[in-house]
Amino acid sequence: METTPTLTDAPEVPVVLAIAGHDPSGGAGIHADIEAIISQGVHPATAITALTVQDTVNVHGFVASDPKLVIDQSLAVLNDMPVGAIKIGMLGTVELVEAVASVLARFPDIPVVLDPVLVAGGGGSLADNAVAAAIAEHLFPRATVVTPNAHEARVLAPDAANRDQRGQMLSALGAEYVLLKGGDEPGEKVENWLFGVEPPRRFVYERLAGQFHGSGCTLSSAIAGLIAQGSDPVNAVHEGLEYTHQTLMHAAAIGRGQLIPHRLFWADDEGGADMNDEPPGSSRVH
């Protein structure tokens, strides 16, 4: 006689809470977060910090969410689901930074991946210097991994004379690991440097042609998903970079501007791929 499965029979699925803004183009922001998190075999839950007006060319404006709404969204998820990691993206105002910090203070044991978003891929501003200072003060000390690009690292560590000093100064703000991304730096190769290990670890990739919309969101969310799966942060950074590079290799020119990473490339049926294949991170537990 067959029995009906109950909720207690269902396997526990890891969860990442992504706290970030909405991009109507689907290239960056919460849309990118959701796809990258799913690709690690993890359930994405979200709290929306802003509604932006942007396309693949640039950002044209945004309206920040009410801080209380972001707190309430976050707590609704955190009090209901087994959140294994929190990813933080665009915040946009000092009040939102402080609101998110107040949420993190209630859940001190959940790993945090912080993408300190200050500008969009096309160069438009998504935060001012006051927001950058608030991120450094309130969120860096709580972060497991921080993933600034070259511009953000220079804004957050303005007195640093070189890459090593930037990594050291940002680490001194309290984050466990700082990943300095090299996609916006000159050179034939893309060099990403992870601080928090001795010596700092370098991850080198071939520079791909074109500019990409949402690569930073993709990477930080992939890292968060891998941590939620049980990976240690250093391995999560490595595997997150590998996954992100694959999404860029499969990127598509959907709009008039930057290419959009194909975060669900693994689900493509081209070339005889088995549609029963698991997503890249679904069985990775380290």
XYZ file of C-alpha atoms in Angstrom:
286
model
C 0.000 0.000 0.000
C 1.441 3.333 -1.063
C 1.856 6.062 1.504
C 1.549 9.760 0.824
C 4.828 11.631 1.406
C 4.683 14.212 4.167
C 6.561 17.457 4.580
C 8.868 15.767 7.060
C 9.961 13.345 4.310
C 11.141 16.160 2.035
C 14.877 16.886 1.983
C 15.939 20.233 3.411
C 16.876 22.639 0.625
C 19.541 25.271 1.364
C 18.336 28.874 1.141
C 20.082 32.140 0.293
C 18.427 35.443 1.145
C 19.409 37.995 -1.516
C 18.964 41.606 -0.422
C 19.326 43.750 -3.537
C 17.691 46.025 -6.106
C 15.520 45.150 -9.099
C 16.860 45.648 -12.641
C 14.081 45.664 -15.277
C 16.476 44.425 -17.972
C 16.995 41.175 -16.066
C 20.740 41.474 -16.512
C 21.778 42.489 -13.009
C 20.312 42.915 -9.544
C 17.845 40.521 -8.005
C 17.126 38.728 -11.286
C 20.812 37.852 -11.656
C 20.932 36.824 -7.999
C 18.025 34.413 -8.399
C 19.494 32.685 -11.458
C 22.967 32.373 -9.936
C 21.614 31.021 -6.647
C 19.395 28.477 -8.406
C 22.443 27.376 -10.383
C 24.114 26.287 -7.142
C 21.160 24.041 -6.292
C 19.892 26.495 -3.681
C 16.505 28.142 -3.126
C 16.564 31.952 -3.600
C 14.563 34.183 -1.264
C 14.651 37.950 -1.753
C 14.242 41.352 -0.168
C 14.009 44.219 -2.664
C 15.965 47.348 -1.731
C 15.228 49.493 -4.786
C 13.392 49.717 -8.075
C 15.871 50.879 -10.694
C 15.402 52.318 -14.163
C 18.181 50.763 -16.205
C 18.930 48.856 -19.362
C 21.995 47.153 -20.783
C 23.536 50.564 -21.548
C 23.288 52.382 -18.222
C 21.244 53.158 -15.117
C 18.881 56.118 -15.435
C 17.562 56.367 -11.886
C 16.186 54.450 -8.932
C 13.691 54.676 -6.092
C 14.897 53.204 -2.807
C 12.586 50.956 -0.822
C 11.370 52.015 2.598
C 13.920 50.689 5.140
C 11.174 49.182 7.316
C 9.846 47.271 4.317
C 13.297 45.795 3.671
C 13.607 44.817 7.339
C 10.154 43.210 7.288
C 10.850 41.331 4.036
C 14.139 40.022 5.404
C 12.718 38.946 8.756
C 9.781 37.216 7.078
C 12.267 34.967 5.278
C 14.771 34.562 8.107
C 12.118 33.585 10.642
C 10.571 31.053 8.279
C 13.334 29.374 6.255
C 16.706 27.706 6.959
C 18.793 30.493 5.451
C 22.367 29.286 4.932
C 23.797 32.553 3.623
C 22.801 36.154 2.988
C 23.894 38.018 -0.136
C 23.792 41.826 -0.024
C 23.861 43.900 -3.199
C 22.625 47.397 -4.000
C 21.449 49.410 -1.012
C 21.519 52.980 -2.305
C 20.923 54.965 0.906
C 22.533 55.210 4.317
C 19.180 54.374 5.904
C 19.029 51.090 3.987
C 22.578 50.209 5.021
C 21.630 50.755 8.653
C 18.406 48.777 8.224
C 20.231 45.778 6.767
C 22.864 45.999 9.509
C 20.090 45.801 12.099
C 18.806 42.604 10.467
C 22.269 41.043 10.407
C 22.715 41.815 14.102
C 19.776 39.512 14.878
C 21.337 36.596 12.979
C 25.051 36.736 13.808
C 25.807 33.149 12.750
C 24.604 33.338 9.135
C 27.451 33.889 6.623
C 27.204 37.111 4.609
C 28.473 37.795 1.089
C 28.647 41.540 0.502
C 28.809 43.018 -2.995
C 29.321 46.734 -2.220
C 27.471 48.040 -5.285
C 28.268 51.701 -5.923
C 27.966 51.999 -9.719
C 26.139 50.135 -12.478
C 28.029 48.316 -15.205
C 27.491 51.245 -17.561
C 28.993 53.698 -15.072
C 25.838 55.254 -13.606
C 25.834 55.914 -9.866
C 23.836 53.673 -7.538
C 25.244 55.074 -4.281
C 27.186 58.107 -3.055
C 30.239 58.415 -0.806
C 28.093 58.555 2.330
C 26.622 55.165 1.438
C 30.108 53.786 0.787
C 31.244 54.993 4.211
C 28.182 53.449 5.875
C 28.819 50.122 4.125
C 32.410 50.140 5.355
C 31.365 50.967 8.918
C 28.256 48.829 9.366
C 28.510 45.893 6.942
C 32.185 45.062 6.429
C 32.632 43.881 10.045
C 29.785 41.409 9.545
C 30.829 40.108 6.116
C 32.258 36.678 5.407
C 33.278 37.610 1.844
C 33.309 41.077 0.249
C 33.549 41.341 -3.558
C 34.399 44.912 -4.672
C 35.334 45.716 -8.247
C 38.266 48.007 -9.007
C 36.262 51.240 -8.731
C 34.518 50.223 -5.520
C 37.793 49.138 -3.920
C 39.339 52.532 -4.680
C 36.344 54.393 -3.233
C 36.315 52.246 -0.095
C 40.105 52.458 0.390
C 40.984 55.883 -1.075
C 44.377 56.144 0.619
C 45.727 52.855 -0.713
C 48.563 53.228 -3.206
C 48.274 49.798 -4.838
C 46.323 46.551 -4.948
C 48.007 44.982 -1.931
C 47.339 48.036 0.211
C 43.712 48.100 -0.917
C 43.283 44.466 0.032
C 44.900 45.014 3.420
C 42.942 48.183 4.176
C 39.621 46.609 3.228
C 40.423 43.507 5.276
C 41.166 45.767 8.233
C 37.551 46.972 8.107
C 36.572 43.587 9.513
C 35.585 41.298 6.640
C 36.829 37.721 6.878
C 37.780 37.622 3.183
C 38.082 40.350 0.547
C 38.015 39.406 -3.132
C 39.408 42.197 -5.310
C 37.921 41.619 -8.748
C 40.074 42.455 -11.750
C 37.598 42.607 -14.602
C 37.804 46.399 -14.833
C 41.593 46.560 -14.549
C 43.799 46.744 -17.686
C 45.710 43.712 -18.912
C 45.434 40.691 -21.176
C 44.371 38.512 -18.239
C 41.787 39.094 -15.531
C 43.430 38.775 -12.119
C 41.245 38.373 -9.036
C 42.968 38.497 -5.644
C 41.614 36.978 -2.440
C 42.787 38.535 0.831
C 42.223 36.835 4.172
C 44.545 33.962 3.296
C 48.348 34.142 3.515
C 49.722 34.816 1.050
C 46.820 36.387 -0.876
C 45.538 33.982 -3.496
C 45.378 34.868 -7.199
C 42.742 33.555 -9.631
C 43.579 34.268 -13.279
C 41.229 34.047 -16.266
C 41.413 34.835 -19.955
C 39.921 38.241 -20.690
C 36.785 37.776 -22.769
C 35.713 40.219 -25.458
C 32.905 42.622 -24.599
C 31.436 44.245 -21.503
C 29.048 42.392 -19.215
C 25.935 43.469 -17.326
C 25.490 41.741 -13.975
C 28.733 39.798 -13.657
C 29.344 41.080 -10.117
C 25.844 40.108 -8.974
C 26.356 36.699 -10.552
C 29.634 36.074 -8.743
C 28.566 37.214 -5.283
C 25.324 35.241 -5.433
C 27.108 32.123 -6.665
C 29.532 32.393 -3.739
C 26.610 32.779 -1.326
C 24.879 29.757 -2.840
C 27.990 27.621 -2.534
C 28.482 28.654 1.095
C 24.836 27.761 1.782
C 25.569 24.340 0.258
C 28.337 23.842 2.823
C 31.430 24.983 0.951
C 34.090 26.849 2.915
C 34.499 30.479 1.763
C 37.802 29.997 -0.081
C 36.455 27.083 -2.122
C 33.212 28.991 -2.667
C 35.172 31.916 -4.115
C 37.096 29.608 -6.442
C 34.027 27.706 -7.635
C 32.019 30.927 -7.879
C 34.660 32.430 -10.153
C 34.688 29.289 -12.306
C 30.902 29.357 -12.632
C 30.835 33.091 -13.391
C 33.490 32.734 -16.093
C 31.299 30.093 -17.734
C 28.289 32.435 -17.652
C 30.370 35.106 -19.395
C 31.587 32.648 -22.022
C 27.920 31.922 -22.790
C 26.786 35.580 -22.565
C 24.284 36.948 -25.095
C 23.779 40.336 -26.760
C 20.129 40.742 -25.804
C 19.983 44.540 -25.557
C 21.799 47.422 -27.255
C 24.577 47.605 -24.689
C 26.442 45.169 -22.484
C 26.227 41.411 -22.844
C 24.066 39.541 -20.338
C 25.687 36.506 -18.682
C 23.878 33.243 -19.390
C 23.579 32.014 -15.820
C 21.455 29.001 -16.760
C 23.831 27.757 -19.470
C 23.893 24.355 -17.768
C 20.198 23.868 -18.574
C 20.687 24.291 -22.307
C 19.736 21.265 -24.363
C 22.138 22.199 -27.193
C 24.756 19.631 -28.032
C 22.743 16.779 -26.585
C 22.934 17.965 -22.981
C 20.896 15.839 -20.629
C 18.087 17.986 -19.258
C 18.162 15.807 -16.143
C 21.648 17.106 -15.357
C 21.911 18.849 -12.012
C 22.898 22.530 -11.835
C 26.622 23.220 -11.279
C 26.564 23.480 -7.492
C 23.699 21.167 -6.654
C 25.841 18.348 -5.276
C 28.767 20.378 -3.994
C 29.103 20.110 -0.261
C 32.623 20.654 1.097
